[in-house]
Short mmCIF file of C-alpha atoms and ligand atoms in Angstrom, two decimals:
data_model
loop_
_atom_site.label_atom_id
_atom_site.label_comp_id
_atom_site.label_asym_id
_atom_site.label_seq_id
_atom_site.Cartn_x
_atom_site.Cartn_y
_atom_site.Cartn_z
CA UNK A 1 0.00 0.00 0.00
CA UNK A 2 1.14 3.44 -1.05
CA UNK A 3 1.23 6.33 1.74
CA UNK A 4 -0.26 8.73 -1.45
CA UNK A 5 -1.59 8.74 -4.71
CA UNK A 6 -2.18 12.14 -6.67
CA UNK A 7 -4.36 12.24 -9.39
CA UNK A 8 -3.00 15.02 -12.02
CA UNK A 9 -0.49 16.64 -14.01
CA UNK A 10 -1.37 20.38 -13.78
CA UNK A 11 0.34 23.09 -11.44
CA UNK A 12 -1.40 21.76 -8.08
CA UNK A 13 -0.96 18.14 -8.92
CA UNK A 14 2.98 18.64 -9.21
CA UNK A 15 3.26 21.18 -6.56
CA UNK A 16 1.74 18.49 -4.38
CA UNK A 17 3.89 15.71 -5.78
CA UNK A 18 7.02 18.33 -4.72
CA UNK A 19 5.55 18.59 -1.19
CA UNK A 20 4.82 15.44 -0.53
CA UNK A 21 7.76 13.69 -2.17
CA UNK A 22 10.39 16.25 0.27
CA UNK A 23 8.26 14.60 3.06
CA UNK A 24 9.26 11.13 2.22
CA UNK A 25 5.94 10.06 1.31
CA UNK A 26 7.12 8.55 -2.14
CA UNK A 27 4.10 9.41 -3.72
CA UNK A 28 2.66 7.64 -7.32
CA UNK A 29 1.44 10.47 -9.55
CA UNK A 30 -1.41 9.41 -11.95
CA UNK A 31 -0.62 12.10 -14.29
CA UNK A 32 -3.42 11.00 -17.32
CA UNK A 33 -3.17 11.87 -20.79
CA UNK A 34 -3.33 15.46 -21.14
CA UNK A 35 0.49 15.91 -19.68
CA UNK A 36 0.94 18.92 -17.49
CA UNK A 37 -3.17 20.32 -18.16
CA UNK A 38 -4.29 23.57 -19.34
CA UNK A 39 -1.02 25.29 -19.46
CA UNK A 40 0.21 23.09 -21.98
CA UNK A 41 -2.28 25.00 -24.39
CA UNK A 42 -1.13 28.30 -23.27
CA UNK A 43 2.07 30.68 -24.54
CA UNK A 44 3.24 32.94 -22.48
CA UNK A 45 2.39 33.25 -18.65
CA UNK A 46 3.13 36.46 -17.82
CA UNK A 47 1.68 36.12 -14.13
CA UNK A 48 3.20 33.57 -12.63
CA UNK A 49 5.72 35.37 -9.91
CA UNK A 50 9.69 34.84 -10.53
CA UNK A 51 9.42 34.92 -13.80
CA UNK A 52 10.32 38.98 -15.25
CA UNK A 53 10.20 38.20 -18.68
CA UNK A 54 7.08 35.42 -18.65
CA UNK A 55 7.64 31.66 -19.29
CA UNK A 56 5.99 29.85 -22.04
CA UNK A 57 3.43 27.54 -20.29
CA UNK A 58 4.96 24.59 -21.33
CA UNK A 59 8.56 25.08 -20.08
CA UNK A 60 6.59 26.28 -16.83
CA UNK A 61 5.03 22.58 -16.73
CA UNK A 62 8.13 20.55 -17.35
CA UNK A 63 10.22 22.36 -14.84
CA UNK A 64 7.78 21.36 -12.56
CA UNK A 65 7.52 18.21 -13.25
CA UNK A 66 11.50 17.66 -13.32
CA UNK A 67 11.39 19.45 -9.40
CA UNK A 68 8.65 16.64 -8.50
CA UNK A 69 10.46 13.09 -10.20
CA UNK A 70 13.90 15.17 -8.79
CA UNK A 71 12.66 14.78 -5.23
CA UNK A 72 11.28 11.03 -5.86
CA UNK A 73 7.63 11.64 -6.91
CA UNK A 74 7.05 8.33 -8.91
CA UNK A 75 5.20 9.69 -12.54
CA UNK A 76 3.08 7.70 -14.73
CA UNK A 77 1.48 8.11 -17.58
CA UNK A 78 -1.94 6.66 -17.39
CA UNK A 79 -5.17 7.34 -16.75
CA UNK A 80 -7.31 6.48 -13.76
CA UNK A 81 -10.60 4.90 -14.79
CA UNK A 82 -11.72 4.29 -11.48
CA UNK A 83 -11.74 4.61 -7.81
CA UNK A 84 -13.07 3.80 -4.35
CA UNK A 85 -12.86 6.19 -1.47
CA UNK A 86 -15.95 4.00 0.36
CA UNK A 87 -13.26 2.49 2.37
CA UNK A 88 -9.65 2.22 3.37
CA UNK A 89 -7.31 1.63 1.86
CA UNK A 90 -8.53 3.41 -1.00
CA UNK A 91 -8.66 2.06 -4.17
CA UNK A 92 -7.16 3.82 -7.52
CA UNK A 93 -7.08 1.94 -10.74
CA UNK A 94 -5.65 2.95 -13.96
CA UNK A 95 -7.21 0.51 -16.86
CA UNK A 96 -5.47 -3.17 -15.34
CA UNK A 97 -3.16 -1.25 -12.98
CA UNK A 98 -4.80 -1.46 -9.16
CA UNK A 99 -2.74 0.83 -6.24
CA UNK A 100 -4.07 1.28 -3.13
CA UNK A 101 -3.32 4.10 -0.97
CA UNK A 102 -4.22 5.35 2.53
CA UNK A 103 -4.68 8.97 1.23
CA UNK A 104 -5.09 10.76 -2.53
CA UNK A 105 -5.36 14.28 -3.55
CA UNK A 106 -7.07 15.13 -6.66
CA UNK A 107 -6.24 17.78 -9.22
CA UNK A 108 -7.73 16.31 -12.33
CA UNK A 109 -8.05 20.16 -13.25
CA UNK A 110 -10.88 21.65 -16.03
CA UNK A 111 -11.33 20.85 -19.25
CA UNK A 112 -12.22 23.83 -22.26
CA UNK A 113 -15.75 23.59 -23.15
CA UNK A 114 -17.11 23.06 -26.58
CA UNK A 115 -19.92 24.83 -27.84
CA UNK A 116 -21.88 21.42 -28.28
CA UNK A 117 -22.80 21.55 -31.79
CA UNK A 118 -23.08 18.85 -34.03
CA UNK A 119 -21.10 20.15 -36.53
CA UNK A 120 -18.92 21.89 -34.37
CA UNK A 121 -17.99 18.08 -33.59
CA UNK A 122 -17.89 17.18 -37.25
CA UNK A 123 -15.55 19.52 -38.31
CA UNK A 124 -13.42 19.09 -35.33
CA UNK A 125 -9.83 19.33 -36.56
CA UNK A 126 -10.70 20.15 -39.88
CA UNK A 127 -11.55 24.28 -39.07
CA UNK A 128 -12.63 24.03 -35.91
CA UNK A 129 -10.16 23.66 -32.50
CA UNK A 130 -10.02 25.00 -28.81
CA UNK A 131 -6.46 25.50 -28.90
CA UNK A 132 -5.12 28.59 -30.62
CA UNK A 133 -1.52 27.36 -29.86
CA UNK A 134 -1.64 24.00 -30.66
CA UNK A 135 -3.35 24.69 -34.40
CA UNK A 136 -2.88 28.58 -34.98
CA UNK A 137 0.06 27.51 -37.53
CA UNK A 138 -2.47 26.45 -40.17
CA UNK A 139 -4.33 29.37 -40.58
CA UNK A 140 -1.75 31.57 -42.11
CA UNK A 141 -3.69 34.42 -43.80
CA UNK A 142 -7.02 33.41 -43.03
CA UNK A 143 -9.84 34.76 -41.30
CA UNK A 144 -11.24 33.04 -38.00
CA UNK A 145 -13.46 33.89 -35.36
CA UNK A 146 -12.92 33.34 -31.38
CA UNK A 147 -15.94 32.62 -29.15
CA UNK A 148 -16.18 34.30 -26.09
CA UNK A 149 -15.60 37.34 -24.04
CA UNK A 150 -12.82 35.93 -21.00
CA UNK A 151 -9.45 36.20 -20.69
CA UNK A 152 -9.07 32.84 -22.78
CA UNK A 153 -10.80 34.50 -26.02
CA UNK A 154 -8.77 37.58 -25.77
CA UNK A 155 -5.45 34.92 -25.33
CA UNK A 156 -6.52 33.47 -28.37
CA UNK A 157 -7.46 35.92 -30.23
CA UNK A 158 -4.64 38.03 -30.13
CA UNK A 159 -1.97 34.82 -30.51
CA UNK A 160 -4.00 34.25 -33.77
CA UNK A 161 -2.92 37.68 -35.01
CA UNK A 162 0.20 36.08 -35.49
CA UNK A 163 -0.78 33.81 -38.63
CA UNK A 164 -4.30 35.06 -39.49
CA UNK A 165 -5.08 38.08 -41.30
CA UNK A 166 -7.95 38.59 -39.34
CA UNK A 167 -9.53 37.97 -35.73
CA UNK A 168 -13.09 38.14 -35.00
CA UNK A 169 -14.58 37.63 -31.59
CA UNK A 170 -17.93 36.40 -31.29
CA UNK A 171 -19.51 37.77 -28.23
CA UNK A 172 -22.89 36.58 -27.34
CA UNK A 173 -23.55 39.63 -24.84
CA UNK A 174 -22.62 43.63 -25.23
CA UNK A 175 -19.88 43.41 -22.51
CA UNK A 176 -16.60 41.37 -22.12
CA UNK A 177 -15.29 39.23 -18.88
CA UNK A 178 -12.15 39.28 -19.62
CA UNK A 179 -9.58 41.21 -17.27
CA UNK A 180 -8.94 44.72 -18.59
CA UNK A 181 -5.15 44.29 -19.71
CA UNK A 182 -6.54 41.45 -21.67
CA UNK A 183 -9.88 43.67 -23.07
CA UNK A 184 -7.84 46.39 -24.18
CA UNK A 185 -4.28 44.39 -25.62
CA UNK A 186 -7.08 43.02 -27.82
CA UNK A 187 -9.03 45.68 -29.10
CA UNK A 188 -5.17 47.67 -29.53
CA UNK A 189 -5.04 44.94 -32.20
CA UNK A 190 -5.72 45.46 -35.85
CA UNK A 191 -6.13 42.43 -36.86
CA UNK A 192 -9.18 41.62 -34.14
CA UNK A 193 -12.90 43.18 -34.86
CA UNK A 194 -15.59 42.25 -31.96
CA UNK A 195 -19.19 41.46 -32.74
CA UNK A 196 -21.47 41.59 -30.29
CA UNK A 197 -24.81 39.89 -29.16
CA UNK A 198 -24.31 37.01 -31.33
CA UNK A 199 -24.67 33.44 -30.93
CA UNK A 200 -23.09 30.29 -32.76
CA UNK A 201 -25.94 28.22 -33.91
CA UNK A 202 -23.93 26.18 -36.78
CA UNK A 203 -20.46 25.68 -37.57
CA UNK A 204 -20.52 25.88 -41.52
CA UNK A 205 -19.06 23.29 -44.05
CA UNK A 206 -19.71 19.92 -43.41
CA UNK A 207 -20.74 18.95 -46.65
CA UNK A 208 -16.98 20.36 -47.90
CA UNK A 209 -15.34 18.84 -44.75
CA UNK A 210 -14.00 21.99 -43.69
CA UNK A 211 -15.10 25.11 -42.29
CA UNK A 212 -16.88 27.61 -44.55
CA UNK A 213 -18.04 30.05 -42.08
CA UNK A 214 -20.57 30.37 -39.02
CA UNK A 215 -24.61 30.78 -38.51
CA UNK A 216 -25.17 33.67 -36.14
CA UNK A 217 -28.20 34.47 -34.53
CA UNK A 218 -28.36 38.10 -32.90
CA UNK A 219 -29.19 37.19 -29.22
CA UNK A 220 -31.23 40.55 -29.23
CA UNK A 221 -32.98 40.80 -31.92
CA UNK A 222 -33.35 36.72 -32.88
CA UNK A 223 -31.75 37.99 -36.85
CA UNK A 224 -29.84 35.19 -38.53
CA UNK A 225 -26.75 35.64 -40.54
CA UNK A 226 -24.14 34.04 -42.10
CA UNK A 227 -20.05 34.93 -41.68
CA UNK A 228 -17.65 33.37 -44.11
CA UNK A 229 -14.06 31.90 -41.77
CA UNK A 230 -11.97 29.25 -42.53
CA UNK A 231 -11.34 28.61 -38.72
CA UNK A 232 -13.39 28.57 -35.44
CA UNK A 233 -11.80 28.40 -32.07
CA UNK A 234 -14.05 27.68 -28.62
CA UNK A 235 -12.80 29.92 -25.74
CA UNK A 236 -16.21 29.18 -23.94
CA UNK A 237 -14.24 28.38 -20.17
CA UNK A 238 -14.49 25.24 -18.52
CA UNK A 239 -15.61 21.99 -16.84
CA UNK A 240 -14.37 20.41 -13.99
CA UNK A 241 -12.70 16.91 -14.38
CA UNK A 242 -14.91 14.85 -12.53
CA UNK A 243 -16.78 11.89 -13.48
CA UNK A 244 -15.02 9.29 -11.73
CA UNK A 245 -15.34 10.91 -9.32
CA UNK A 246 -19.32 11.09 -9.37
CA UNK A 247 -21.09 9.46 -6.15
CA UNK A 248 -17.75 8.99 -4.26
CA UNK A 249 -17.39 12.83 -3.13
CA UNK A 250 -19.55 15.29 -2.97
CA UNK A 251 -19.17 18.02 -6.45
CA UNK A 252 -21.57 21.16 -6.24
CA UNK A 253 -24.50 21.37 -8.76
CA UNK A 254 -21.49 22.04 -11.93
CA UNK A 255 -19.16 18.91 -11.24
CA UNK A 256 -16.83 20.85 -8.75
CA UNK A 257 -15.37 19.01 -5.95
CA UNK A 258 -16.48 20.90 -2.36
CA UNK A 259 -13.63 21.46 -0.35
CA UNK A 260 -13.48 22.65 3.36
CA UNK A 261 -11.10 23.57 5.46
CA UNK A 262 -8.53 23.82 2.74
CA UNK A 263 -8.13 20.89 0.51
CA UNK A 264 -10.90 18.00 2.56
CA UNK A 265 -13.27 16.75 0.53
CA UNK A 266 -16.27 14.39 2.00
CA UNK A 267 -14.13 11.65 2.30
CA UNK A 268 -11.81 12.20 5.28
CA UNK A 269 -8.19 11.13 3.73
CA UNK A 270 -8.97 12.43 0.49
CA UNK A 271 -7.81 15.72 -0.65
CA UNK A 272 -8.65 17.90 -3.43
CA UNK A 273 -6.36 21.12 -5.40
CA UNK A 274 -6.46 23.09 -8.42
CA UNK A 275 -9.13 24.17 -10.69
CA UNK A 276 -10.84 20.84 -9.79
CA UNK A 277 -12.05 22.33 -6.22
CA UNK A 278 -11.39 25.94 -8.31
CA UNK A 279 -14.36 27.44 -10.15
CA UNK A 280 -13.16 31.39 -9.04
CA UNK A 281 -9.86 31.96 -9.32
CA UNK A 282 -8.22 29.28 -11.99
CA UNK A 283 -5.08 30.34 -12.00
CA UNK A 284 -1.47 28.46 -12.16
CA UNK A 285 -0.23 29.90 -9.02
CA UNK A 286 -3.84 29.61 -7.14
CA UNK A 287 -3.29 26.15 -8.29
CA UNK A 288 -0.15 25.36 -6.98
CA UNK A 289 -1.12 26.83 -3.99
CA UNK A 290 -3.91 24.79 -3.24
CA UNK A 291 -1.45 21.75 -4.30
CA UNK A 292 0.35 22.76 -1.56
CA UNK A 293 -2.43 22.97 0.99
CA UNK A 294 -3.23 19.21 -0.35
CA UNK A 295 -0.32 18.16 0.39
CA UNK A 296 0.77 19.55 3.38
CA UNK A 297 -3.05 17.93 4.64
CA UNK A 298 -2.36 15.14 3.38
CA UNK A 299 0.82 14.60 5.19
CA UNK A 300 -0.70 15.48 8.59
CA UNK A 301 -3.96 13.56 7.92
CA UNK A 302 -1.17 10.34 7.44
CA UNK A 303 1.05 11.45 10.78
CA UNK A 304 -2.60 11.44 12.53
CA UNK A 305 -3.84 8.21 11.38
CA UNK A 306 -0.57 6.19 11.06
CA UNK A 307 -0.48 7.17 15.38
CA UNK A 308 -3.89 6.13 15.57
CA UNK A 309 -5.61 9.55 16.23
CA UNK A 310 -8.41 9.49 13.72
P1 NDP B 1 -14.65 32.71 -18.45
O1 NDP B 1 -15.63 31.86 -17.73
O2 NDP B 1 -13.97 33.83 -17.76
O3 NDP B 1 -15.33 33.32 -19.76
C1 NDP B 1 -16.11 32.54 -20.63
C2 NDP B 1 -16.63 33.43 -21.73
O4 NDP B 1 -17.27 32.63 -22.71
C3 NDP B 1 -17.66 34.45 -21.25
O5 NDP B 1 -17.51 35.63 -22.00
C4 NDP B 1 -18.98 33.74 -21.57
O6 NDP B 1 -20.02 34.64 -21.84
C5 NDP B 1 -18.62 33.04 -22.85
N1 NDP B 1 -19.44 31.84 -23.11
C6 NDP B 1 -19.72 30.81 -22.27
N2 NDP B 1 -20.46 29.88 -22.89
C7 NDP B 1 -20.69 30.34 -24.14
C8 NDP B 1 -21.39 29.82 -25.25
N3 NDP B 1 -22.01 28.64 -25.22
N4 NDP B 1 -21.40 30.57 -26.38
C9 NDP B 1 -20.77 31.76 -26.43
N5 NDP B 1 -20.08 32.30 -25.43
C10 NDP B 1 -20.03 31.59 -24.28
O7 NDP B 1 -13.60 31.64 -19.03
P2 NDP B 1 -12.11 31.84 -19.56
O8 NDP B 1 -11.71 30.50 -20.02
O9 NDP B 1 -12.00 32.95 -20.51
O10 NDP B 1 -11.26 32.23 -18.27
C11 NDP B 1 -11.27 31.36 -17.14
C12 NDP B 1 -10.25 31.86 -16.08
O11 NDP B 1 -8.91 31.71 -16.56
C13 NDP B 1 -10.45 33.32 -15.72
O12 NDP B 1 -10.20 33.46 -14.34
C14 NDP B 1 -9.35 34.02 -16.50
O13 NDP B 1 -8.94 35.22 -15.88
C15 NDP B 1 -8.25 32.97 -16.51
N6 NDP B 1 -7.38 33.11 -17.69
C16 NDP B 1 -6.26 33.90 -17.58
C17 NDP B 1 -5.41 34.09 -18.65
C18 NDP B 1 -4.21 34.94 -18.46
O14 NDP B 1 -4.15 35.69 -17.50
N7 NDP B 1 -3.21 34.85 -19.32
C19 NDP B 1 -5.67 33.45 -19.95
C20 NDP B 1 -6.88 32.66 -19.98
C21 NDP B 1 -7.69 32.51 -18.89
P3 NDP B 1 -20.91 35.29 -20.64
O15 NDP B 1 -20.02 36.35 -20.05
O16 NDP B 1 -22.08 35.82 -21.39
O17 NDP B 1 -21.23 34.18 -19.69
#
């Protein structure tokens, strides 16, 4: 039996594999298969303290990961299809794998959500993405439009800039969410044009096989029209990572895990960091914080229990 299993690969999950692993818990990392989460996705961070100049999100991630296999955190890449936290030692399996461990923390993190159309599905990969970085390359001199009005459509709009010739952010109300450095770095930017009360109702070109354009319905006044881009990107926000976790803990009414008292969840022994317990803040370094709390709660929750005191 293991002393700790983390479930993760984000900023809390490897802050708490650092913590833990200094406190010679040798802990087994579950890190799934979206290595090192949401910041993978991301270019620069320019917010994450120590770093002056900003560090691309996915140097950030594999320096972190190197500080938590440096100290002995043991880091695998598989996924964990199931558990069971109704009784100790708690179970954690990954496909055939089966660990058992008398405490876990949890930062399966958030996932970006998709609009939820059927051809928005269809034409997944072939026009339409949620990842500006990952696919921005290919639209070199096109036109595409960004849904949404956060800090993750102004991101991606303005990193599009770099390839396409022009930007257009669908916004589905008259006012924008994101921060204002973010707001106004975009509209400073040529290349973006905002359009407002409008809603996605079809992702154009599924009979071609790639994307055409967009349907638009004005939110205010109901009026359909059509926009001709060759690319669509989804900066909608996010869903908590969840579902295996579903009837084990309790989530709130959106998936979330609730948390108390820093990083408990229902289940004494089991802890919970990142933007899985995270619905208001989301950020890396509110994430690794709360990795940290995990940790260091975990470690006490083991001192208590291994002397018998709970
Ligand atoms: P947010 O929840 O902040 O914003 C989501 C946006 O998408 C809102 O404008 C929302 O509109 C809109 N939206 C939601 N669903 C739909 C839909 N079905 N159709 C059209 N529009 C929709 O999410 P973000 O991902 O932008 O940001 C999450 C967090 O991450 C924030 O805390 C943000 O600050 C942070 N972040 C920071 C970055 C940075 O600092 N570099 C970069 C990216 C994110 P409405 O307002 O009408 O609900």
């Amino acid at each position: 039996m293991r002393h700790l299993i983390i479930i993760g690969s984000g900023p809390a999950a490897y802050t708490a594999a650092i913590y833990a692993a200094r406190a010679s818990l040798a802990p087994l990392v579950f890190e799934g298969d979206a290595l090192g989460g949401q910041l993978m996705t991301t270019t620069e961070v320019e917010n994450f303290p120590g770093f002056p100049k900003g560090i691309q999100g996915p140097d950030l991630m594999a320096a972190m990961r190197e500080q938590a296999a440096r100290f002995g955190a043991e880091l695998v890449g598989s996924m964990v299809t199931e558990v069971d936290f109704s009784k100790r030692p708690f179970i954690v399996r990954a496909g055939a794998r089966v660990e058992e461990a008398a405490a876990v923390i949890i930062s399966t993190g958030a996932s970006a959500k998709r609009l939820g159309l059927a051809s928005e599905k269809a034409l997944m990969g072939r026009g339409v993405s949620a990842c500006a970085t990952c696919d921005g390359f290919f639209f070199k001199n096109k036109e595409v439009a960004v849904v949404g009005g956060g800090d993750s459509a102004m991101e991606e709009a303005t990193f599009l800039t770099r390839f396409a010739a022009k930007v257009t952010i669908l916004v589905r109300s008259d006012k924008l969410r994101a921060s204002k450095i973010m707001a106004d770095r975009a509209r400073a930017n040529p290349k973006i044009v905002f359009k407002w009360n409008v809603e996605v109702t079809e992702v154009l070109g599924v009979e071609a096989n790639h994307v055409t354009g967009v349907r638009l319905r004005d939110t205010v006044t109901g009026a359909v029209s059509e926009m001709q881009v060759d690319g669509v990107f989804a900066a909608i926000g996010h869903a908590p990572n969840t579902d295996i976790f579903k009837g084990q803990l309790e989530l709130d009414k959106v998936g979330y895990i609730v948390t108390k008292n820093g990083s408990e969840t229902s289940v004494p022994g089991v802890f919970a960091g990142g933007d899985v317990q995270d619905f208001k803040y989301r950020q890396a370094v509110t994430a690794a914080g709360t990795g940290c709390m995990a940790a260091l709660d975990a470690q006490r929750w083991l001192e208590k229990t291994e002397s018998g005191r709970a």
